[in-house]
Coordinates of C-alpha atoms in Angstrom, one line a residue:
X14 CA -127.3 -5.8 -34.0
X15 CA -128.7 -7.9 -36.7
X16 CA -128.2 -7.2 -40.4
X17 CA -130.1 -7.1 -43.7
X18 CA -129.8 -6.5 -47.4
X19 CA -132.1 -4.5 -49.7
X20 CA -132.4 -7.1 -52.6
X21 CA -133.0 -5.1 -56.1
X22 CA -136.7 -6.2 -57.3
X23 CA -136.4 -4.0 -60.3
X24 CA -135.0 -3.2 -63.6
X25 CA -133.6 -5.2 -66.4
X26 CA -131.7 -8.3 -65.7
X27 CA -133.5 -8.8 -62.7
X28 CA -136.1 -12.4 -63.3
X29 CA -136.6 -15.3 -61.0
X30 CA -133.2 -16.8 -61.3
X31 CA -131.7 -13.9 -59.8
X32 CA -134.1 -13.1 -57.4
X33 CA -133.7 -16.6 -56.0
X34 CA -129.3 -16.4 -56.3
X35 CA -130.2 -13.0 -54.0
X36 CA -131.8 -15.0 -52.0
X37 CA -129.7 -17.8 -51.6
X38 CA -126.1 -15.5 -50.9
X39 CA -127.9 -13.3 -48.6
X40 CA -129.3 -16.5 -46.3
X41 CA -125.8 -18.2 -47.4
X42 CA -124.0 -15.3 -45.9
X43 CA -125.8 -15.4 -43.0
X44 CA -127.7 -12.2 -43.2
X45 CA -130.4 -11.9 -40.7
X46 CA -133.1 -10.5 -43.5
X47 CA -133.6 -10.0 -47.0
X48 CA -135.9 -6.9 -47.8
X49 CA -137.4 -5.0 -51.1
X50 CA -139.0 -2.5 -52.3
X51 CA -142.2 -1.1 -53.6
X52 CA -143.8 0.5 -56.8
X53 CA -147.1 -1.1 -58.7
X54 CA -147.4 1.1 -61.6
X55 CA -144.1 2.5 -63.1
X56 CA -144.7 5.4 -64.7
X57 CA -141.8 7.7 -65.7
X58 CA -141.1 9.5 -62.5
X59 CA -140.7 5.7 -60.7
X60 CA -139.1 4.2 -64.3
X61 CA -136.8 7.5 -64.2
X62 CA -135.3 5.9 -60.7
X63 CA -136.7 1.9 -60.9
X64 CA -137.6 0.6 -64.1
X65 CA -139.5 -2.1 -65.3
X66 CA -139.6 -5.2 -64.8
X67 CA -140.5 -4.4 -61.6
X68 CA -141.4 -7.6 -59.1
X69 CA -144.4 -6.6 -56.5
X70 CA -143.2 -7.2 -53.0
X71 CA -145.9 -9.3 -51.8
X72 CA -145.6 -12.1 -54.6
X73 CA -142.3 -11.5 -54.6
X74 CA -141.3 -12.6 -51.1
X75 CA -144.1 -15.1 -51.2
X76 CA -141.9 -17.0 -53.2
X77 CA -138.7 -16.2 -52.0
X78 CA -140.4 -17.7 -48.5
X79 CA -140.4 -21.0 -50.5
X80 CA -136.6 -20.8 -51.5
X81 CA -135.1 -20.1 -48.5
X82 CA -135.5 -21.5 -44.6
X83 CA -134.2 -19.1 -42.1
X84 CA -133.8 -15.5 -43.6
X85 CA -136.7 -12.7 -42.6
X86 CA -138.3 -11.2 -45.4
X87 CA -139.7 -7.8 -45.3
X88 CA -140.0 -4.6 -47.6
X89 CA -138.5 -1.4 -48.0
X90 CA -140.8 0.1 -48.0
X91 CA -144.0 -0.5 -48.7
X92 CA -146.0 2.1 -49.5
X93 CA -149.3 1.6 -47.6
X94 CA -151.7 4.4 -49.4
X95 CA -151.0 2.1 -52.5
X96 CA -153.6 -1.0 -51.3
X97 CA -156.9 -1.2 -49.5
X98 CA -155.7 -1.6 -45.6
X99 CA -157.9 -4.6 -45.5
X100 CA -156.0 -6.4 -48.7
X101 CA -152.8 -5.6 -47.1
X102 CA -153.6 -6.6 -43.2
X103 CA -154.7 -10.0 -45.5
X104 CA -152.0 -10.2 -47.8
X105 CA -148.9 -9.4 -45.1
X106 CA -150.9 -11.9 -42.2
X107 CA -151.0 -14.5 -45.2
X108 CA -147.6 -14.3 -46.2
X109 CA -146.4 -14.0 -42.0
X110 CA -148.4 -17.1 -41.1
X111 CA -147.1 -19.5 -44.5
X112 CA -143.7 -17.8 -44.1
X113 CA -143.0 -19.3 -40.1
X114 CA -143.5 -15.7 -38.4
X115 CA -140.6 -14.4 -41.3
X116 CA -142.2 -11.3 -42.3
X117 CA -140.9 -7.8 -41.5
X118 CA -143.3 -5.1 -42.8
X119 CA -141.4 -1.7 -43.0
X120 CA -144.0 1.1 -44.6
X121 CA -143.7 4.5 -45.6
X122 CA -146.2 7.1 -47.0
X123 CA -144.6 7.3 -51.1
X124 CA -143.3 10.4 -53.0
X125 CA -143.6 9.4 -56.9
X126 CA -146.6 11.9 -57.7
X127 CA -147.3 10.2 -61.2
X128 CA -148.1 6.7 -59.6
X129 CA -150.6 7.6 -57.6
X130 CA -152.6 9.7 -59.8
X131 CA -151.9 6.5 -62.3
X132 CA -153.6 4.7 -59.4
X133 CA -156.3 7.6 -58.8
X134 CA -154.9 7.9 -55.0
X135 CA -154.8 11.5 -54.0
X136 CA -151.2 12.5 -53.4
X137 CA -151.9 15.4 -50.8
X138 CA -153.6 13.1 -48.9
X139 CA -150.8 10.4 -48.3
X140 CA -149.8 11.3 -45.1
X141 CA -153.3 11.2 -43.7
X142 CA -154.1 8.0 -45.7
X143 CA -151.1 5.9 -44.1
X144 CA -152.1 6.9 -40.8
X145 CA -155.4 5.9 -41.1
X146 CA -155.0 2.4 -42.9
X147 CA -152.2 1.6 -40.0
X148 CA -155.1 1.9 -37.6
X149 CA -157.7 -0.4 -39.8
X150 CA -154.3 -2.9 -40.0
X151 CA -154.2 -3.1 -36.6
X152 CA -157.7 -3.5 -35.7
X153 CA -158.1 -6.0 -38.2
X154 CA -155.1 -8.1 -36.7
X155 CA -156.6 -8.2 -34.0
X156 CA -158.9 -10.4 -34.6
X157 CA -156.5 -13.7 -34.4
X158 CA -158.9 -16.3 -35.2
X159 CA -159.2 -14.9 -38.4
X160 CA -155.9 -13.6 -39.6
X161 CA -154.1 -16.5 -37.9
X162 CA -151.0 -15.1 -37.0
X163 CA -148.3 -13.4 -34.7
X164 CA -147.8 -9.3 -34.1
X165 CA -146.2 -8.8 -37.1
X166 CA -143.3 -6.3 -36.8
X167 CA -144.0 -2.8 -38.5
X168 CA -141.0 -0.6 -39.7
X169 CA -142.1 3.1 -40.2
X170 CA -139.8 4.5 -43.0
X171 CA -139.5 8.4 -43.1
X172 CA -136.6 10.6 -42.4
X173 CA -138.7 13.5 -41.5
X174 CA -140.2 14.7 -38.1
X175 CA -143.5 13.3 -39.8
X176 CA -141.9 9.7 -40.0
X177 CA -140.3 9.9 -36.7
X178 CA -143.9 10.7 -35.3
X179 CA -145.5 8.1 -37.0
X180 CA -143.3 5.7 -35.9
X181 CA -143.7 6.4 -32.5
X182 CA -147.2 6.2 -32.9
X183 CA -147.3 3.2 -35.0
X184 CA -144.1 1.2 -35.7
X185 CA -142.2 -1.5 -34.1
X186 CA -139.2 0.7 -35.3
X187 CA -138.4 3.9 -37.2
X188 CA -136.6 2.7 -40.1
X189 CA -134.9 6.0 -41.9
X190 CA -133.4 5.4 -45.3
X191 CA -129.7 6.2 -47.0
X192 CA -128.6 9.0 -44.7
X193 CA -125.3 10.5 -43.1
X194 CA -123.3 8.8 -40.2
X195 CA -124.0 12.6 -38.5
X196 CA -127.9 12.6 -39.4
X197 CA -128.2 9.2 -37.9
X198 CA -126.4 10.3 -34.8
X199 CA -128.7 13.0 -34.1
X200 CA -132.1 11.7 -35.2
X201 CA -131.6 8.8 -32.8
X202 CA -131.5 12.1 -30.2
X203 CA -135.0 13.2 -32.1
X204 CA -136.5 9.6 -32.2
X205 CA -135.6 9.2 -28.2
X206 CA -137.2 13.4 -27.4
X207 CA -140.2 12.6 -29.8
X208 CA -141.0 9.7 -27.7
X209 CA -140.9 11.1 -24.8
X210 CA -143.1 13.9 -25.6
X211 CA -146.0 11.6 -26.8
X212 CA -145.2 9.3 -23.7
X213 CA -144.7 6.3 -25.8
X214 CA -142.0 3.7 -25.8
X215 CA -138.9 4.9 -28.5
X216 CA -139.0 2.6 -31.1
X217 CA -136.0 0.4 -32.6
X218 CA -133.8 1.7 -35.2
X219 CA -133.7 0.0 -37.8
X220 CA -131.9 1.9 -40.5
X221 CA -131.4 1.3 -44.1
X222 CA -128.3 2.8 -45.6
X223 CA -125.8 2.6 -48.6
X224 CA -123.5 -0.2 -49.7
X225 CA -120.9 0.9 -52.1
X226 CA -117.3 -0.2 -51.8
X227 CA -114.6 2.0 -53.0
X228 CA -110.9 1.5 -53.6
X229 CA -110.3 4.6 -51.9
X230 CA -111.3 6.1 -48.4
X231 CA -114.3 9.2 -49.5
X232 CA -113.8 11.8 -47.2
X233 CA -116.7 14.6 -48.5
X234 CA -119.1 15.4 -45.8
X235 CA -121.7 14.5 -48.0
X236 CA -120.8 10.8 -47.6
X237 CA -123.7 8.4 -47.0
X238 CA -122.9 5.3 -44.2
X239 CA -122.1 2.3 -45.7
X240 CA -120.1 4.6 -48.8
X241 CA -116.4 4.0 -48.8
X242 CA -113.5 1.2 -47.8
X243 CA -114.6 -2.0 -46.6
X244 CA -113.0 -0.2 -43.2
X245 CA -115.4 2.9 -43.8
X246 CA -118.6 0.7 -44.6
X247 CA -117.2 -1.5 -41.2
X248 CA -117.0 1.2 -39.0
X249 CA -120.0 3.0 -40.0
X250 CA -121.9 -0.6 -38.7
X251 CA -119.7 0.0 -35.5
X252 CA -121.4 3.8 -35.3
X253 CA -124.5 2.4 -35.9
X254 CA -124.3 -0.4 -33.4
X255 CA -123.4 2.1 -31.0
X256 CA -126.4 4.0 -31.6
X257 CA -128.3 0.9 -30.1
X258 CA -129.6 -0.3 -33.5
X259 CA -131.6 -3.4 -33.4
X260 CA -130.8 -4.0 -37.0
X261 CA -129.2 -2.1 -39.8
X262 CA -130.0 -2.9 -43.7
X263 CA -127.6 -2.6 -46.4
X264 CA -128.9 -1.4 -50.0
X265 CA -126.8 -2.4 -52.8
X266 CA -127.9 -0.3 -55.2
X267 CA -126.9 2.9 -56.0
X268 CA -128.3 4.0 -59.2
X269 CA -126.0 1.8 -61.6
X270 CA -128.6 -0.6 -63.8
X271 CA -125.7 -2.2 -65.1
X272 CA -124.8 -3.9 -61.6
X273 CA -128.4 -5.0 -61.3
X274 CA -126.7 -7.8 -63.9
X275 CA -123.7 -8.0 -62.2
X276 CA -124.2 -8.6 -58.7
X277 CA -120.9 -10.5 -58.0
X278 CA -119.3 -6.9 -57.3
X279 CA -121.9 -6.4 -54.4
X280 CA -121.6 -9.8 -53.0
X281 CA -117.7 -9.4 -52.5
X282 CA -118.8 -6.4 -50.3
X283 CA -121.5 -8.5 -48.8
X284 CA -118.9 -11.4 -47.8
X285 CA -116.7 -8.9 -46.2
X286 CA -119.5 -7.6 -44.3
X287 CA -120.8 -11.2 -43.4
X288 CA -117.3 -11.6 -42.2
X289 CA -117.0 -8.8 -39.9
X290 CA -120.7 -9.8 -38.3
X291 CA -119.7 -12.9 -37.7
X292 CA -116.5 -11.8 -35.7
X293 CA -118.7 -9.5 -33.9
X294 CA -121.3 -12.5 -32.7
X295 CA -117.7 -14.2 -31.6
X296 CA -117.0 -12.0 -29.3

């Protein structure tokens, strides 16, 4: 099972120097991919959550292709009703192909109502929309001599039966986001019976879940995987690996600006992790 980190594009105190120290301790580490996320016009329902500055993901990891060597980039998620499908099939194949074959694409549908009428997209419509530019994405990628470049691998973000379907229809993997160690458990049971039921190949999991250390052990039921001890956070990437997860990618942030200037706190964690991976590749 490889691992990832969700790197915060957003909010004050985040510029290029920090982007690129990010960068830099999460290929240091020797994290398998650095991923993040998407908004393009942050109007108070996104700001409320994310706010400004707010780096877009494609320009972003563009240049973050230029600091680092090894590290995968990808985002988390990008939300595909946002951009015509032919700008994005252009843009991600662009940034695959000047990357080395780096980039992971995870995608999801959106929820922050106030962006898209700020980007005159029709919320209702969202679901239908992604579905539809998926299919122009692929058809234009298929046309190699043009777009130059390898299958580049799709993550379909969604915890619900809508996301799990769409995956199966379109993704590389079903890539669910900041959940339960139980929920994971048995939506890798729904992932596997949803496959089977549209006779297609099940999909990787490719989760994205919490990172928070704590001094002491959280035992509510409510608790999200990668919430707790290191030894909680360690054996929910133990769970997970179980599961058969291809890859598993830890998000830093949990709703506290004021760590957006102080990453060192989430780096310890990271290290620990980095440690732990390491000792499992040892084996």
């Amino acid at each position: 099972m490889r691992i990832g980190v969700n790197v915060p594009n957003f909010a004050p105190g985040t510029d290029p120097d920090a982007l690129r120290r990010w960068a830099q301790t999460v290929e240091g580490l020797g994290f398998d991919l650095l991923m993040v996320s998407d908004h393009l016009a942050v109007t108070p329902d996104v700001a409320e959550q994310y706010p400004a500055p707010f780096y877009e993901p494609f320009t972003t990891l563009s240049w973050l292709a230029g600091v680092t060597d090894r590290v995968r980039l990808g985002t988390t998620v990008l939300i595909v009703p946002y951009r015509h499908p032919l700008l994005t099939a252009r843009m991600a194949a662009n940034l695959h192909r000047l990357s080395g074959g780096r980039l992971v694409l995870g995608v999801g549908v959106g929820w922050a109502r106030q962006e898209f009428e700020a980007l005159g997209v029709p919320f209702q419509r969202r679901g239908a929309l992604t579905d539809e530019y998926l299919r122009v994405m692929h058809d234009a990628w298929r046309n190699t001599d043009d777009y130059d470049t390898a299958a580049i691998p799709i993550w379909v973000g969604g915890n619900s039966d809508a996301g799990i379907r769409r995956a199966v229809r379109f993704g590389a993997a079903w890539h669910p986001l900041r959940v339960t160690p139980e929920w994971l458990t048995n939506a890798a049971g729904r992932l596997k019976a949803t496959a089977d039921e549209l006779g297609r190949p099940v999909p990787a999991l490719t989760p994205r879940i919490a990172l928070r250390e704590t001094p002491e052990a959280v035992t509510t039921p409510d608790r999200l995987a990668g919430v707790g001890t290191v030894e909680q956070i360690i054996a929910d990437l133990e769970r997970i690996r179980l599961l058969g997860a291809d890859t598993v990618v830890l998000d830093p942030f949990n709703g506290d600006l004021t760590e957006i200037r102080r990453p060192e706190r989430a780096w310890r964690t990271l290290a620990a992790v980095a440690a732990y991976h390491r000792s499992q590749e040892d084996r």
